[in-house]
mmCIF file of C-alpha atoms and ligand atoms in Angstrom:
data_model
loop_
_atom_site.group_PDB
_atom_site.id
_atom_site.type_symbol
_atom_site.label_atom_id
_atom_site.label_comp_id
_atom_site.label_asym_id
_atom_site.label_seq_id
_atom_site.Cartn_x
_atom_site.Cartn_y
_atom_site.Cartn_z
ATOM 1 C CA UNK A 1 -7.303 75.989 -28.021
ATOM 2 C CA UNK A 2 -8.998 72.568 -27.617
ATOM 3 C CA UNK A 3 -11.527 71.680 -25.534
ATOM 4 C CA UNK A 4 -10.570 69.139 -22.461
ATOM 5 C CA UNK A 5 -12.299 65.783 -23.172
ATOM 6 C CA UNK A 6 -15.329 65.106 -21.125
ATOM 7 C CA UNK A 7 -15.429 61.951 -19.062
ATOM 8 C CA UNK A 8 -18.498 60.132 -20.390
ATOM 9 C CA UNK A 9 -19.528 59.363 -16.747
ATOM 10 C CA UNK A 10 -19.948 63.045 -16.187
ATOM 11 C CA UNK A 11 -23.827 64.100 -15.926
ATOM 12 C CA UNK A 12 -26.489 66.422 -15.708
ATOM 13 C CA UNK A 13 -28.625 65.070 -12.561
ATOM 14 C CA UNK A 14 -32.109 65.902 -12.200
ATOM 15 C CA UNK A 15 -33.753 67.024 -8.702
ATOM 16 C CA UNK A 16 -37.490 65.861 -7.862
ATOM 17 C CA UNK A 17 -40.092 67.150 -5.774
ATOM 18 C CA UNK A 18 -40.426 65.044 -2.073
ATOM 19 C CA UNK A 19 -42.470 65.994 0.777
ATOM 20 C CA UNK A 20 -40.892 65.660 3.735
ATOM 21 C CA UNK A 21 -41.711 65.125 7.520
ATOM 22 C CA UNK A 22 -45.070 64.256 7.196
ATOM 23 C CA UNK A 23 -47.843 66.351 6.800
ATOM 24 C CA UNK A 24 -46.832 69.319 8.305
ATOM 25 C CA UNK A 25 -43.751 69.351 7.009
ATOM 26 C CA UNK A 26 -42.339 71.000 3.667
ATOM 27 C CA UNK A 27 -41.776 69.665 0.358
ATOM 28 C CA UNK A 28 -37.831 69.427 -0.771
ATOM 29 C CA UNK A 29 -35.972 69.245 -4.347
ATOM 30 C CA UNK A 30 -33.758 65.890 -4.069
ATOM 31 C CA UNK A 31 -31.065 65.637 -6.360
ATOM 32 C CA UNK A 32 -29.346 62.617 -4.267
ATOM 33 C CA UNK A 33 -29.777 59.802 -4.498
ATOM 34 C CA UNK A 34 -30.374 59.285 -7.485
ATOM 35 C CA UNK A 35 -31.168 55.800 -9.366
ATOM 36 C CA UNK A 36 -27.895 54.530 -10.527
ATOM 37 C CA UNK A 37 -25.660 57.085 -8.674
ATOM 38 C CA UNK A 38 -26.636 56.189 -4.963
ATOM 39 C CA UNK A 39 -23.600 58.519 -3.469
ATOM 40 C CA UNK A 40 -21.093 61.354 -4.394
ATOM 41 C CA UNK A 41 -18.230 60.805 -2.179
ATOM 42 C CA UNK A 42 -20.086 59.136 0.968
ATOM 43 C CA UNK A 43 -22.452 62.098 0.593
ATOM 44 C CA UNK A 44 -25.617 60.175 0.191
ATOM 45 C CA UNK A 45 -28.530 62.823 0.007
ATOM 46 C CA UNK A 46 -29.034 66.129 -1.023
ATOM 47 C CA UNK A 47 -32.167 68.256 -0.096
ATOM 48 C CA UNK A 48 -32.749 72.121 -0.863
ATOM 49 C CA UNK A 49 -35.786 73.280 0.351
ATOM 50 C CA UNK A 50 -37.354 76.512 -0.264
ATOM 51 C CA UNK A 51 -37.080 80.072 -0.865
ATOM 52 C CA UNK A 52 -40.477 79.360 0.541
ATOM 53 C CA UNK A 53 -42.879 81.332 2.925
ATOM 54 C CA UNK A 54 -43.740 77.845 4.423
ATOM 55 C CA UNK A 55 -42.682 76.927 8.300
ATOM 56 C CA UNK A 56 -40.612 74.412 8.695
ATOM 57 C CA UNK A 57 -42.045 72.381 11.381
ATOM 58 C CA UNK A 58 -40.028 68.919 11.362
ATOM 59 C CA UNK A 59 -41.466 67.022 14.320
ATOM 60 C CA UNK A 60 -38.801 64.453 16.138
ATOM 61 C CA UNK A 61 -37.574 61.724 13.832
ATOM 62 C CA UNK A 62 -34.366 59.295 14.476
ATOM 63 C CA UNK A 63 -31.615 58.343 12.167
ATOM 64 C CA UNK A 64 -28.890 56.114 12.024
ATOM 65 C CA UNK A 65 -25.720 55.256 10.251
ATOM 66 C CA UNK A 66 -25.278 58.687 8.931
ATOM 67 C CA UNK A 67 -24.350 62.427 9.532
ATOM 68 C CA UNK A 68 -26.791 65.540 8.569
ATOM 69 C CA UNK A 69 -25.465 68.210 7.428
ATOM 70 C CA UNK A 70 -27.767 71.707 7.661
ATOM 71 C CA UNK A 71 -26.613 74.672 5.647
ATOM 72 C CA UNK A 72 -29.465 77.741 5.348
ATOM 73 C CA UNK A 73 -29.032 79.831 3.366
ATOM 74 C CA UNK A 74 -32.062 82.009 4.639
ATOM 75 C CA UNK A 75 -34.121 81.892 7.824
ATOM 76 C CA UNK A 76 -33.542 80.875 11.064
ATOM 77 C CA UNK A 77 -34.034 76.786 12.338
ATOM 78 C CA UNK A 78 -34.196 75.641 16.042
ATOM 79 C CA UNK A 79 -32.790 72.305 16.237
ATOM 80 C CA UNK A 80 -33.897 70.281 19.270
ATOM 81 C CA UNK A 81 -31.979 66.694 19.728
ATOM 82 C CA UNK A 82 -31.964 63.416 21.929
ATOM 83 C CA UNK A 83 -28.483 64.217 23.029
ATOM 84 C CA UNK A 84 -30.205 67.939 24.830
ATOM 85 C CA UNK A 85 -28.840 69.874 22.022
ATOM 86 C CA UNK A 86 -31.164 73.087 21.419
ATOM 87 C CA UNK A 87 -29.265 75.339 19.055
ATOM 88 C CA UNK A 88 -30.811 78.183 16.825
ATOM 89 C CA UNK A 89 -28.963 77.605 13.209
ATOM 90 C CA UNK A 90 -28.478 81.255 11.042
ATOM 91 C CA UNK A 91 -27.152 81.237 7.575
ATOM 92 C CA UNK A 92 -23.596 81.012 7.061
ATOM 93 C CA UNK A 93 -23.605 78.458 10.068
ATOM 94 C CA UNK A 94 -23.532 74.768 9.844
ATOM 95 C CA UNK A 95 -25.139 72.352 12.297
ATOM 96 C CA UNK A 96 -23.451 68.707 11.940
ATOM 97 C CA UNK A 97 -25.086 66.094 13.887
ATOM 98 C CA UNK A 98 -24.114 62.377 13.855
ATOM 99 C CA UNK A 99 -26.287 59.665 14.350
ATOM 100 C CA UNK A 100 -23.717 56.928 14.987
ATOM 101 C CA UNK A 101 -26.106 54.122 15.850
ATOM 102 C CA UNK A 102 -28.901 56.389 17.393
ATOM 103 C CA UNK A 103 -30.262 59.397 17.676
ATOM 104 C CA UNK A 104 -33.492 61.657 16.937
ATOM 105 C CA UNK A 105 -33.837 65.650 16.439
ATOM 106 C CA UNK A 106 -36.071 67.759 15.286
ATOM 107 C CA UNK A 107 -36.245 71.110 13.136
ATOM 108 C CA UNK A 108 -38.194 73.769 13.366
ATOM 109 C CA UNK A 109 -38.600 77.837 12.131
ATOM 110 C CA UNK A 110 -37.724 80.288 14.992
ATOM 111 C CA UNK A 111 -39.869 83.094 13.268
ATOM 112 C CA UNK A 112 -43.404 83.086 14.425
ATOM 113 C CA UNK A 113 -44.620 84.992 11.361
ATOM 114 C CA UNK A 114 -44.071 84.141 7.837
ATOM 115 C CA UNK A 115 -40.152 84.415 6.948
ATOM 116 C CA UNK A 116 -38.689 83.590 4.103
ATOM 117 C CA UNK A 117 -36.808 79.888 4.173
ATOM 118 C CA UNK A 118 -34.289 78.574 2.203
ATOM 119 C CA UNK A 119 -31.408 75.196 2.655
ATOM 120 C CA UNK A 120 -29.672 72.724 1.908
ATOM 121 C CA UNK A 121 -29.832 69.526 4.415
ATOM 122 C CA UNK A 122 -27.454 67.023 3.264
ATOM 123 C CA UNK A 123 -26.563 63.330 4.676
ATOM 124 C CA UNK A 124 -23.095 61.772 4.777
ATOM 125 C CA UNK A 125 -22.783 57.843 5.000
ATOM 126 C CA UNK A 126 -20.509 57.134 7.943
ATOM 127 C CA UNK A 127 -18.221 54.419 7.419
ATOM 128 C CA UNK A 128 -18.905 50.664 8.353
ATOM 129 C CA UNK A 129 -15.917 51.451 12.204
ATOM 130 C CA UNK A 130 -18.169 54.357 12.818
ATOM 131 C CA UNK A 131 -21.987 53.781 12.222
ATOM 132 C CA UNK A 132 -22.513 51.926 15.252
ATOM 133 C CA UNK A 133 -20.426 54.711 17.326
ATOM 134 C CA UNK A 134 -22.029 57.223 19.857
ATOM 135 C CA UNK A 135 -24.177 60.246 18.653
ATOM 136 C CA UNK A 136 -22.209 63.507 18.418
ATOM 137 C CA UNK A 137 -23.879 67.429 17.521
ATOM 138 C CA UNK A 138 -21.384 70.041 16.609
ATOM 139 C CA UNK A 139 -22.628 73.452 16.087
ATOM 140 C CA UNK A 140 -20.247 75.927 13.701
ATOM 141 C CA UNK A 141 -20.839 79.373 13.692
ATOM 142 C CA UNK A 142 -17.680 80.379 12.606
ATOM 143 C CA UNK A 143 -16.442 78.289 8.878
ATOM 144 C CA UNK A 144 -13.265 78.662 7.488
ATOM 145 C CA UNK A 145 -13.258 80.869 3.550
ATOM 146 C CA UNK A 146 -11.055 80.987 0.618
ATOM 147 C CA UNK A 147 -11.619 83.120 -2.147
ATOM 148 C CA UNK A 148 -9.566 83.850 -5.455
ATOM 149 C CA UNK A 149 -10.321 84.864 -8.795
ATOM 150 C CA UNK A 150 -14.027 85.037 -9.396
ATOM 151 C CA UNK A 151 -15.205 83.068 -6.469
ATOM 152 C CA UNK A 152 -15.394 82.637 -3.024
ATOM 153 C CA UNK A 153 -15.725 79.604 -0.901
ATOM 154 C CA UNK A 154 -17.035 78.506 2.267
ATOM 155 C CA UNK A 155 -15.733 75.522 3.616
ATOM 156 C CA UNK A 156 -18.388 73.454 5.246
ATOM 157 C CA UNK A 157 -16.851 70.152 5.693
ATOM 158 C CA UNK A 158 -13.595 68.491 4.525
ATOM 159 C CA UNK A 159 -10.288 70.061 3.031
ATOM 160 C CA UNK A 160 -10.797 72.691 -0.036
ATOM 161 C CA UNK A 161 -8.449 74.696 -1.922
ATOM 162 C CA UNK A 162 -5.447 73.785 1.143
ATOM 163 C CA UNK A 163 -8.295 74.685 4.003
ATOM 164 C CA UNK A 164 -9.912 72.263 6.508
ATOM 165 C CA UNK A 165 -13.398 72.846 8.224
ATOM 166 C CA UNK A 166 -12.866 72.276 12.440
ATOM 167 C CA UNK A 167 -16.294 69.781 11.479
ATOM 168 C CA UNK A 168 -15.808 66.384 12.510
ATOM 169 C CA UNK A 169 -15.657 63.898 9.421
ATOM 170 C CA UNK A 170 -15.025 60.289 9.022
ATOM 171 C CA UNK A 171 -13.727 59.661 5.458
ATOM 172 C CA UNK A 172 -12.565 61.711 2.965
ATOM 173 C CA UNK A 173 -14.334 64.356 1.582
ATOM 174 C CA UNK A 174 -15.269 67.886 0.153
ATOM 175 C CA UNK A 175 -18.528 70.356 0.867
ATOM 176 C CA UNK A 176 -18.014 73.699 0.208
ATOM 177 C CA UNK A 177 -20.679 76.859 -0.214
ATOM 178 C CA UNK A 178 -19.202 78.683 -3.443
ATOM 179 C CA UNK A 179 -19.971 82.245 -4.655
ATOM 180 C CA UNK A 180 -18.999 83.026 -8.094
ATOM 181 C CA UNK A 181 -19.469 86.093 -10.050
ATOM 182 C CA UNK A 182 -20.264 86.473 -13.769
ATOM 183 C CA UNK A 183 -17.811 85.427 -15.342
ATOM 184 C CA UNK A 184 -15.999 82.227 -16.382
ATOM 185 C CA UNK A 185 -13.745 80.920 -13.828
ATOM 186 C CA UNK A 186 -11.883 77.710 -12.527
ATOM 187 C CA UNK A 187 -12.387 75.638 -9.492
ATOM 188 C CA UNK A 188 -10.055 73.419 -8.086
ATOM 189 C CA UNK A 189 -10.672 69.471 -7.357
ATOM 190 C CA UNK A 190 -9.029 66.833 -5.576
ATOM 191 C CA UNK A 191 -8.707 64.112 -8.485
ATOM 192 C CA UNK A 192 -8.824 61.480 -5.889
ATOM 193 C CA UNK A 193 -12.390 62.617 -5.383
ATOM 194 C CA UNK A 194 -15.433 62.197 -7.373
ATOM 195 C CA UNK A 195 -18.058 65.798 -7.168
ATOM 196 C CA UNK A 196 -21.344 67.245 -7.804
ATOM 197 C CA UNK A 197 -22.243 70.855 -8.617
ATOM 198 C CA UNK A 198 -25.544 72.124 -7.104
ATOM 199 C CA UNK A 199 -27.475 75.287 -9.031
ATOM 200 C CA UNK A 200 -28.860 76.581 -5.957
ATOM 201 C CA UNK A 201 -29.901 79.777 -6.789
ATOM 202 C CA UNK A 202 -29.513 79.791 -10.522
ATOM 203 C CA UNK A 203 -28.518 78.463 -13.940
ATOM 204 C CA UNK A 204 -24.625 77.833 -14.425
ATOM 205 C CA UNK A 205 -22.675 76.327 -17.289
ATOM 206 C CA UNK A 206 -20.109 73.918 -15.664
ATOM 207 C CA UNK A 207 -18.010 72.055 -18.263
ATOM 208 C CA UNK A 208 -19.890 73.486 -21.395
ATOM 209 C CA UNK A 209 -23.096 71.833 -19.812
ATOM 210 C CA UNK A 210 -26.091 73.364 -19.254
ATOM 211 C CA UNK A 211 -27.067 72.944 -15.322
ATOM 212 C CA UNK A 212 -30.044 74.429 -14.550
ATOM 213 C CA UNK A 213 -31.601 75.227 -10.865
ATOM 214 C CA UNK A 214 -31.719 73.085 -8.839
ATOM 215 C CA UNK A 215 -29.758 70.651 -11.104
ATOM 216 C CA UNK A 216 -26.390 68.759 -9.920
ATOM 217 C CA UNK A 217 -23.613 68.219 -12.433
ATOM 218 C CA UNK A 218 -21.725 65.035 -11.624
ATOM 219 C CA UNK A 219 -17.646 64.960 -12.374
ATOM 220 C CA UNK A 220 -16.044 61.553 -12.293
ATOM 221 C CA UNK A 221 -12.129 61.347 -10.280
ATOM 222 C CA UNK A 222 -9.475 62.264 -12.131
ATOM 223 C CA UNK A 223 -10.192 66.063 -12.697
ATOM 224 C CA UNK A 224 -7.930 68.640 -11.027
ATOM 225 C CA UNK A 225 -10.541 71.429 -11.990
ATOM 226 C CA UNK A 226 -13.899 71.950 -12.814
ATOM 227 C CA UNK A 227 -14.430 75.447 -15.467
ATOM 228 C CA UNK A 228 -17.716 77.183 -14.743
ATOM 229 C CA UNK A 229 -19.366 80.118 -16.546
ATOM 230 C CA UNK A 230 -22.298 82.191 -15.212
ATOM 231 C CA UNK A 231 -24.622 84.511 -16.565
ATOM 232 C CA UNK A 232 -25.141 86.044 -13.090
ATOM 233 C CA UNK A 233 -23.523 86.057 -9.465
ATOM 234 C CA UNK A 234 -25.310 82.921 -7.826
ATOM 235 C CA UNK A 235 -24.391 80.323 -5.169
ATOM 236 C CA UNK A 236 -23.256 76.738 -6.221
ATOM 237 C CA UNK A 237 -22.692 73.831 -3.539
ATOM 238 C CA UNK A 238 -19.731 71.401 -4.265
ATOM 239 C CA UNK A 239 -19.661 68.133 -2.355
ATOM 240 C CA UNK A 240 -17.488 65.727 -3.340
ATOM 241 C CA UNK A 241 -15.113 62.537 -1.640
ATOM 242 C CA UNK A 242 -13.452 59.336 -2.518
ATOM 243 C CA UNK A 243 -15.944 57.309 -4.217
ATOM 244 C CA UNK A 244 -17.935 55.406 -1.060
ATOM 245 C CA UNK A 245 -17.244 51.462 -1.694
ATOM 246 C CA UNK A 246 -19.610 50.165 0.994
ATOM 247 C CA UNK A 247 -23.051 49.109 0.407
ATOM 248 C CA UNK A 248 -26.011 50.734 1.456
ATOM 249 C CA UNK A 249 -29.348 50.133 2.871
ATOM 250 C CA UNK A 250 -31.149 53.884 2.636
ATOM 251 C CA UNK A 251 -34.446 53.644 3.823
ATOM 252 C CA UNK A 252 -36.794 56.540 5.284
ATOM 253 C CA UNK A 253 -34.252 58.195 7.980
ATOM 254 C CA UNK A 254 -32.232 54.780 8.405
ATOM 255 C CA UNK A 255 -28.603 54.181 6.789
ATOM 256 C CA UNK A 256 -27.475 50.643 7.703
ATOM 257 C CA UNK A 257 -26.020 47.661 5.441
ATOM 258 C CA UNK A 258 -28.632 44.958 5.801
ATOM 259 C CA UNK A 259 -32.186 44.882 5.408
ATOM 260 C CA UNK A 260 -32.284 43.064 8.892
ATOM 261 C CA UNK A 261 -30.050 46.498 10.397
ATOM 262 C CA UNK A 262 -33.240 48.857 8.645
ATOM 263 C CA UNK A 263 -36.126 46.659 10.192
ATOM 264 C CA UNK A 264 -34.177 46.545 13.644
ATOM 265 C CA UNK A 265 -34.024 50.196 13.705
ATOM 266 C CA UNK A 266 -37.393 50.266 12.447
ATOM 267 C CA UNK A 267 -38.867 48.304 15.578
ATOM 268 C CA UNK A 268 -36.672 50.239 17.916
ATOM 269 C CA UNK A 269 -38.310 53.561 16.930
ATOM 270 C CA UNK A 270 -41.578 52.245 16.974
ATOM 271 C CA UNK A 271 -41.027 50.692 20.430
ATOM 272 C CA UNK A 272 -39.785 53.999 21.555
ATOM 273 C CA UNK A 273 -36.522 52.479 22.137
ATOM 274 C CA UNK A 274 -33.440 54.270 24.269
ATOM 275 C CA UNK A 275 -31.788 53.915 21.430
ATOM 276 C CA UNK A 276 -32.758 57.348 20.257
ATOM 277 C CA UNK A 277 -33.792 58.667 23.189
ATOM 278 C CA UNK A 278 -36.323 61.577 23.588
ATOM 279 C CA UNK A 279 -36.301 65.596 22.163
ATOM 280 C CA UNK A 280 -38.335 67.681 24.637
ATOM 281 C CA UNK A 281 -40.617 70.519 23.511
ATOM 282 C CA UNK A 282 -42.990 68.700 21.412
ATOM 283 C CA UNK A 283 -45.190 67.268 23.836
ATOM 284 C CA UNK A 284 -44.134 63.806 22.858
ATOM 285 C CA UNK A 285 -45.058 63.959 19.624
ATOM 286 C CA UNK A 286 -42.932 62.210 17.357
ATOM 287 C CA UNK A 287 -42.979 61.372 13.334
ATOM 288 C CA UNK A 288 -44.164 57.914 13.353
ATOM 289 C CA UNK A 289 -42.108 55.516 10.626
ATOM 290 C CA UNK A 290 -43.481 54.220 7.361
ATOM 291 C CA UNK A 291 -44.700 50.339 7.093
ATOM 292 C CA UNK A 292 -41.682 49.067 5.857
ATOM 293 C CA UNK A 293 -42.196 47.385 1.946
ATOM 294 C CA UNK A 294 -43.010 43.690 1.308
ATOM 295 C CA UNK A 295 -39.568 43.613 -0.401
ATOM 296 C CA UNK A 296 -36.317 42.944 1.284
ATOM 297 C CA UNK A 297 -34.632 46.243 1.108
ATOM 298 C CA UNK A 298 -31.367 46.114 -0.992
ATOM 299 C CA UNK A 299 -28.446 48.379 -1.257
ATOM 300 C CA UNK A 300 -28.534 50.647 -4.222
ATOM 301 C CA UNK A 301 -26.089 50.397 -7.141
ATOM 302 C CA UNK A 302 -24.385 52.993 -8.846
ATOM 303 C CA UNK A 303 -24.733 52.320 -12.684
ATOM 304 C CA UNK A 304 -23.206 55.950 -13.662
HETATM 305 MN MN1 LIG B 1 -33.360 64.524 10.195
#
């Protein structure tokens, strides 16, 4: 039996250590972006943060241009938003909030004593007809599953396996919590899509590569099925879509397509703009934004 080929573009991508939220908040392991791969799919960023005994105590902070995308995995997180939303987010849940071309939220632990905390925030890039669009918060307790032979799958957002999350999405795509059990076993892709494969909890072997914690594996389009073998039961994230054409401008919590689009939104935080209105139960306190760089901000290009 022969091995398939392996598309050359396919990689092992590295996460890094970013603290987040100011100084109160906690640190994160980043695997997107990445230099040279900017996006997987219009998924643009990819946080895990924790296990950890740490609070999370995310003080209000706007975005734009994008949607976040809260998975925990363990813990409890009260999210507070400009648009009134105050939801308490459990594990298996997903909290989907889009920013269109304003809003601000913030994120905090319920427990009052130390609990253990564990996630995955992601962002997608909405498309250029729907960043400037009204806010929106969806919260989904209940998430569509599919399971077969040696795994079983949560679908978060997008179509997987034949099933379709109720969550609201904008362009094609694919993010899906999978359990797998020892083993080796197949997944299926959508060869129109590109994916990653997050170790969240563990190592994994997707491909015949080695993908440690924390680590994303990066397939290129054109696969119908990704082979993974594991040591252990553990918990993987795929994310996927079509491969995001646009250009983007990512800076701090800002997704626009122009330098001039980050510095606006800049100025209109600052000047405590309507444009992302106001989250009550912090006493006003906000976290302020970063001076922005002496550089003209650029979008980032994929050289994968
Ligand atoms: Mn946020």
């Amino acid at each position: 039996m022969t091995v398939p080929p392996v598309e050359s573009s396919d990689r092992v991508i590295e996460s890094r250590v970013v603290p987040l939220g100011g100084v109160r908040g906690l640190s994160v392991h980043r695997t997107l972006p990445q230099r040279g791969l900017p996006t997987v799919g219009p998924w643009c960023f990819v946080d895990q943060f924790g296990p950890t005994f740490e609070r999370m105590n995310v003080l209000p902070h706007p975005h734009t241009g994008l949607q976040t995308v809260t998975w925990p995995l363990a813990g409890e997180i009260r999210h507070r938003d400009s648009r009134g939303s105050d939801v308490v987010l459990r594990p298996g849940e997903l909290n989907l909030m889009t920013s269109g071309d304003g809003v601000s939220h913030s994120e905090v632990t319920v427990a009052k004593g130390p609990t253990l905390m564990h996630g995955i925030q992601l962002w997608v890039a909405l498309p250029d007809d729907r960043r400037n669009g009204p806010s929106n918060f969806e919260h989904h307790a209940e998430l569509p599953k599919v399971a077969r032979d040696g795994w079983a799958a949560t679908v978060m957002m997008g179509t997987f396996d034949g099933v379709s999350s109720p969550a609201t999405t904008y362009s094609p795509m694919v993010g899906v919590e999978l359990k797998v059990r020892a083993g080796r076993l197949t997944v299926p892709l959508n060869p129109e899509f590109e994916h990653g494969v997050l170790a969240i909890d563990g190592h994994v072997i997707v491909d015949d590569f080695d993908v440690a914690h924390r680590q994303m594996y990066y397939l290129a389009p054109g696969r119908d099925q990704a082979s993974i073998d594991v040591r252990n039961d553990t918990t993987l994230l795929l994310i996927g879509g079509a491969p995001f054409e646009e250009d983007l401008v990512m800076w701090w919590n800002f997704i626009g397509r122009t330098h001039e689009d980050i510095a606006h939104a800049r100025a209109d935080w600052e000047a405590e703009s309507e444009r992302f209105g106001f989250v009550d139960g912090h006493d006003g306190e906000v976290i302020p934004a970063p001076p922005l760089p002496n550089v003209r901000l650029k979008p980032r290009r994929r050289t994968l």
